[in-house]
Amino acid sequence: SQQGEEDPQALSIQEGENATMNCSYKTSINNLQWYRQNSGRGLVHLILIRSNEREKHSGRLRVTLDTSKKSSSLLITASRAADTASYFCAYSGNTPLVFGKGTRLSVIA
Amino acid sequence: NAGVTQTPKFRVLKTGQSMTLLCAQDMNHEYMYWYRQDPGMGLRLIHYSVGEGTTAKGEVPDGYNVSRLKKQNFLLGLESAAPSQTSVYFCASTPDRQETQYFGPGTRLLVL
């Protein structure tokens, strides 16, 4: 399987703390994307980082990409209870977008 | 602008029954996708389409068929449902296969 892997599978933090999720993949990529899924809902796109970029910011989100290690990380700063969701990485190469298995984030108020 | 819509939202089938899931998008996107999501498995691609009249197999196509007769619609069919097809099905669309995908709200299917 080409499926990516997120680490950790589950993460529980206090409101105000930072949350870091990691993603590893197996092939050469054109870009890597992060999506969020609230319970019972469809996925929502958060951020896309291209293979020639190393870091990207969007509000409280910071994404890094290390193509030599085939890995990416998503940092959510100053987390809020509303950030509780599952987070998926997805990468695009020569095949359709491949999704990881996700990290379940719980932010406790 | 409704984005991506899916019907039905929830369905219960008996083993051997057939059904069709409908995905519709109003963004004029070329690419459309059907995924299934099972606990602990993330999203797995069933079939996809790169334009009207075209379809292609994804990672887990067995037991499913698709059609894209109109650009805005992508249909997923189960000819003879099996309990292993109990899952949540998501449709997505994108203007370019490398770019952001826009997801529908999902269809929960239970096969007894």
CSV table of C-alpha atoms in Angstrom, one decimal:
chain,number,residue,atom,x,y,z
A,1,SER,CA,0.0,0.0,0.0
A,2,GLN,CA,1.1,3.5,-0.7
A,3,GLN,CA,-0.9,4.8,2.2
A,4,GLY,CA,0.9,7.4,4.3
A,5,GLU,CA,1.3,7.2,8.1
A,6,GLU,CA,0.4,9.7,10.7
A,7,ASP,CA,2.0,9.8,14.1
A,8,PRO,CA,0.7,9.8,16.8
A,9,GLN,CA,-2.6,8.0,16.1
A,10,ALA,CA,-4.2,9.9,18.9
A,11,LEU,CA,-3.2,13.0,20.8
A,12,SER,CA,-4.8,14.6,23.9
A,13,ILE,CA,-3.8,18.1,25.1
A,14,GLN,CA,-5.0,21.0,27.2
A,15,GLU,CA,-6.5,24.1,25.6
A,16,GLY,CA,-3.7,26.6,24.9
A,17,GLU,CA,-1.0,24.0,24.3
A,18,ASN,CA,0.5,23.3,20.9
A,19,ALA,CA,-0.3,20.1,19.0
A,20,THR,CA,2.2,18.5,16.6
A,21,MET,CA,1.3,15.7,14.2
A,22,ASN,CA,3.7,14.0,11.8
A,23,CYS,CA,3.2,12.3,8.5
A,24,SER,CA,5.5,10.0,6.6
A,25,TYR,CA,5.1,8.9,3.0
A,26,LYS,CA,6.7,6.5,0.6
A,27,THR,CA,7.0,8.0,-2.8
A,28,SER,CA,8.2,11.1,-4.6
A,29,ILE,CA,5.6,13.9,-4.3
A,30,ASN,CA,4.4,17.0,-6.0
A,31,ASN,CA,2.7,18.4,-3.0
A,32,LEU,CA,1.5,17.4,0.4
A,33,GLN,CA,-1.8,18.5,1.9
A,34,TRP,CA,-3.4,18.4,5.3
A,35,TYR,CA,-7.1,18.0,5.9
A,36,ARG,CA,-9.3,18.1,9.0
A,37,GLN,CA,-12.4,16.0,9.7
A,38,ASN,CA,-14.9,16.8,12.4
A,39,SER,CA,-16.8,13.8,13.7
A,40,GLY,CA,-19.3,12.5,11.2
A,41,ARG,CA,-18.4,15.2,8.6
A,42,GLY,CA,-16.5,15.4,5.3
A,43,LEU,CA,-12.9,16.4,5.1
A,44,VAL,CA,-12.0,20.1,4.9
A,45,HIS,CA,-8.7,21.2,3.3
A,46,LEU,CA,-6.4,23.1,5.6
A,47,ILE,CA,-3.1,23.7,3.8
A,48,LEU,CA,-1.1,22.6,0.8
A,49,ILE,CA,2.7,22.6,0.7
A,50,ARG,CA,4.6,22.0,-2.6
A,51,SER,CA,7.6,19.8,-2.9
A,52,ASN,CA,9.9,22.8,-3.4
A,53,GLU,CA,8.7,24.5,-0.2
A,54,ARG,CA,10.0,23.7,3.3
A,55,GLU,CA,7.6,25.6,5.5
A,56,LYS,CA,4.2,27.2,5.2
A,57,HIS,CA,1.9,29.1,7.6
A,58,SER,CA,-1.8,29.7,7.7
A,59,GLY,CA,-3.1,31.4,10.8
A,60,ARG,CA,-2.3,29.1,13.8
A,61,LEU,CA,-1.2,26.3,11.5
A,62,ARG,CA,2.4,25.7,10.5
A,63,VAL,CA,3.4,22.9,8.1
A,64,THR,CA,6.9,21.7,7.4
A,65,LEU,CA,8.1,19.4,4.7
A,66,ASP,CA,11.3,17.4,4.5
A,67,THR,CA,11.4,15.6,1.2
A,68,SER,CA,14.8,14.0,2.0
A,69,LYS,CA,13.1,12.2,5.0
A,70,LYS,CA,9.7,11.9,3.2
A,71,SER,CA,8.0,13.5,6.1
A,72,SER,CA,5.8,16.4,7.1
A,73,SER,CA,4.6,17.9,10.3
A,74,LEU,CA,1.5,20.0,11.2
A,75,LEU,CA,1.7,22.3,14.2
A,76,ILE,CA,-1.4,23.8,15.7
A,77,THR,CA,-0.4,26.6,18.1
A,78,ALA,CA,-2.5,27.8,21.0
A,79,SER,CA,-5.1,25.0,20.5
A,80,ARG,CA,-8.7,25.5,21.2
A,81,ALA,CA,-11.5,23.0,22.1
A,82,ALA,CA,-12.9,23.6,18.6
A,83,ASP,CA,-9.7,22.1,17.1
A,84,THR,CA,-10.8,18.7,18.3
A,85,ALA,CA,-11.0,16.6,15.1
A,86,SER,CA,-9.1,14.1,13.1
A,87,TYR,CA,-6.3,15.4,10.9
A,88,PHE,CA,-5.1,13.7,7.7
A,89,CYS,CA,-2.2,14.2,5.5
A,90,ALA,CA,-2.5,13.4,1.8
A,91,TYR,CA,0.2,13.5,-0.8
A,92,SER,CA,0.2,13.8,-4.5
A,93,GLY,CA,2.7,12.3,-6.9
A,94,ASN,CA,2.0,10.3,-10.1
A,95,THR,CA,-1.0,8.7,-8.6
A,96,PRO,CA,-4.3,10.2,-7.3
A,97,LEU,CA,-4.1,11.8,-3.8
A,98,VAL,CA,-3.1,9.2,-1.2
A,99,PHE,CA,-4.4,9.8,2.4
A,100,GLY,CA,-2.9,8.7,5.6
A,101,LYS,CA,-4.8,7.0,8.4
A,102,GLY,CA,-5.1,10.2,10.5
A,103,THR,CA,-4.4,11.6,13.9
A,104,ARG,CA,-7.3,12.0,16.4
A,105,LEU,CA,-6.7,15.3,18.3
A,106,SER,CA,-8.6,16.0,21.5
A,107,VAL,CA,-8.3,19.4,23.0
A,108,ILE,CA,-9.6,19.6,26.6
A,109,ALA,CA,-11.0,22.8,27.8
B,1,ASN,CA,-23.1,27.5,-4.6
B,2,ALA,CA,-23.7,24.1,-2.8
B,3,GLY,CA,-20.2,22.7,-3.4
B,4,VAL,CA,-20.3,18.9,-3.3
B,5,THR,CA,-23.5,17.1,-2.3
B,6,GLN,CA,-24.2,13.4,-1.7
B,7,THR,CA,-27.4,11.5,-1.6
B,8,PRO,CA,-28.6,9.7,0.3
B,9,LYS,CA,-27.1,10.6,3.7
B,10,PHE,CA,-27.8,7.2,5.2
B,11,ARG,CA,-29.0,3.8,3.9
B,12,VAL,CA,-29.5,0.3,5.2
B,13,LEU,CA,-29.3,-2.5,2.7
B,14,LYS,CA,-29.7,-6.3,2.9
B,15,THR,CA,-27.0,-8.5,1.5
B,16,GLY,CA,-27.4,-8.9,-2.2
B,17,GLN,CA,-29.4,-5.7,-2.7
B,18,SER,CA,-28.2,-3.0,-5.1
B,19,MET,CA,-28.1,0.7,-4.8
B,20,THR,CA,-26.6,3.8,-6.4
B,21,LEU,CA,-24.9,6.7,-4.5
B,22,LEU,CA,-25.1,10.1,-6.2
B,23,CYS,CA,-22.5,12.8,-6.0
B,24,ALA,CA,-23.0,16.2,-7.5
B,25,GLN,CA,-20.8,19.2,-7.7
B,26,ASP,CA,-21.5,22.7,-9.0
B,27,MET,CA,-17.9,24.0,-9.3
B,28,ASN,CA,-17.3,22.7,-12.9
B,29,HIS,CA,-14.5,20.5,-11.6
B,30,GLU,CA,-13.0,18.0,-14.0
B,31,TYR,CA,-11.9,15.4,-11.4
B,32,MET,CA,-14.2,13.5,-9.2
B,33,TYR,CA,-13.5,10.7,-6.6
B,34,TRP,CA,-15.2,8.1,-4.5
B,35,TYR,CA,-13.6,7.1,-1.3
B,36,ARG,CA,-14.6,4.8,1.5
B,37,GLN,CA,-13.6,5.4,5.1
B,38,ASP,CA,-13.4,2.6,7.7
B,39,PRO,CA,-12.3,2.9,11.3
B,40,GLY,CA,-8.5,3.0,11.5
B,41,MET,CA,-8.1,2.9,7.8
B,42,GLY,CA,-8.3,6.5,6.7
B,43,LEU,CA,-9.7,7.1,3.2
B,44,ARG,CA,-9.2,4.6,0.5
B,45,LEU,CA,-9.9,5.4,-3.2
B,46,ILE,CA,-12.5,3.3,-4.9
B,47,HIS,CA,-12.9,4.8,-8.3
B,48,TYR,CA,-12.2,8.2,-9.9
B,49,SER,CA,-12.9,10.2,-13.0
B,50,VAL,CA,-10.7,12.7,-14.9
B,51,GLY,CA,-13.5,14.1,-16.9
B,52,GLU,CA,-17.0,13.5,-18.3
B,53,GLY,CA,-17.3,10.0,-19.8
B,54,THR,CA,-14.1,8.7,-18.1
B,55,THR,CA,-13.6,6.5,-15.1
B,56,ALA,CA,-10.6,4.7,-13.6
B,57,LYS,CA,-10.0,2.2,-10.8
B,58,GLY,CA,-8.6,3.2,-7.5
B,59,GLU,CA,-7.1,1.2,-4.6
B,60,VAL,CA,-10.3,-0.8,-3.7
B,61,PRO,CA,-12.6,-1.0,-6.8
B,62,ASP,CA,-13.9,-4.6,-6.4
B,63,GLY,CA,-17.7,-4.8,-5.9
B,64,TYR,CA,-18.3,-1.2,-7.1
B,65,ASN,CA,-19.0,0.4,-10.5
B,66,VAL,CA,-19.1,4.1,-11.4
B,67,SER,CA,-20.4,6.3,-14.2
B,68,ARG,CA,-19.8,9.9,-15.2
B,69,LEU,CA,-22.3,10.7,-17.8
B,70,LYS,CA,-22.5,14.4,-16.9
B,71,LYS,CA,-19.6,16.5,-15.7
B,72,GLN,CA,-21.3,17.5,-12.6
B,73,ASN,CA,-22.4,14.0,-11.5
B,74,PHE,CA,-20.5,10.9,-10.4
B,75,LEU,CA,-22.4,7.8,-9.5
B,76,LEU,CA,-21.2,4.9,-7.4
B,77,GLY,CA,-23.1,1.6,-7.8
B,78,LEU,CA,-23.2,-1.5,-5.7
B,79,GLU,CA,-24.6,-4.3,-7.7
B,80,SER,CA,-24.8,-6.9,-4.9
B,81,ALA,CA,-24.1,-5.4,-1.5
B,82,ALA,CA,-22.0,-7.3,1.0
B,83,PRO,CA,-21.5,-6.7,4.7
B,84,SER,CA,-17.9,-5.8,3.9
B,85,GLN,CA,-19.2,-2.8,2.1
B,86,THR,CA,-20.5,-1.3,5.3
B,87,SER,CA,-18.7,2.0,5.5
B,88,VAL,CA,-18.9,5.7,5.1
B,89,TYR,CA,-18.6,6.8,1.5
B,90,PHE,CA,-17.2,10.2,0.6
B,91,CYS,CA,-17.2,11.9,-2.8
B,92,ALA,CA,-14.7,14.7,-3.7
B,93,SER,CA,-13.9,16.9,-6.6
B,94,THR,CA,-11.1,19.1,-7.8
B,95,PRO,CA,-10.2,21.2,-10.8
B,96,ASP,CA,-6.7,19.6,-11.0
B,97,ARG,CA,-5.6,16.3,-9.6
B,98,GLN,CA,-2.7,17.9,-7.8
B,99,GLU,CA,-4.7,20.4,-6.0
B,100,THR,CA,-7.2,20.7,-3.1
B,101,GLN,CA,-10.1,18.3,-3.1
B,102,TYR,CA,-13.5,19.4,-2.0
B,103,PHE,CA,-15.5,16.8,-0.1
B,104,GLY,CA,-19.1,16.0,0.3
B,105,PRO,CA,-20.7,15.3,3.7
B,106,GLY,CA,-20.6,11.5,3.2
B,107,THR,CA,-23.1,8.6,3.0
B,108,ARG,CA,-23.3,6.1,5.7
B,109,LEU,CA,-24.1,2.6,4.4
B,110,LEU,CA,-25.0,-0.3,6.5
B,111,VAL,CA,-25.2,-3.7,4.9
B,112,LEU,CA,-26.9,-6.4,6.9
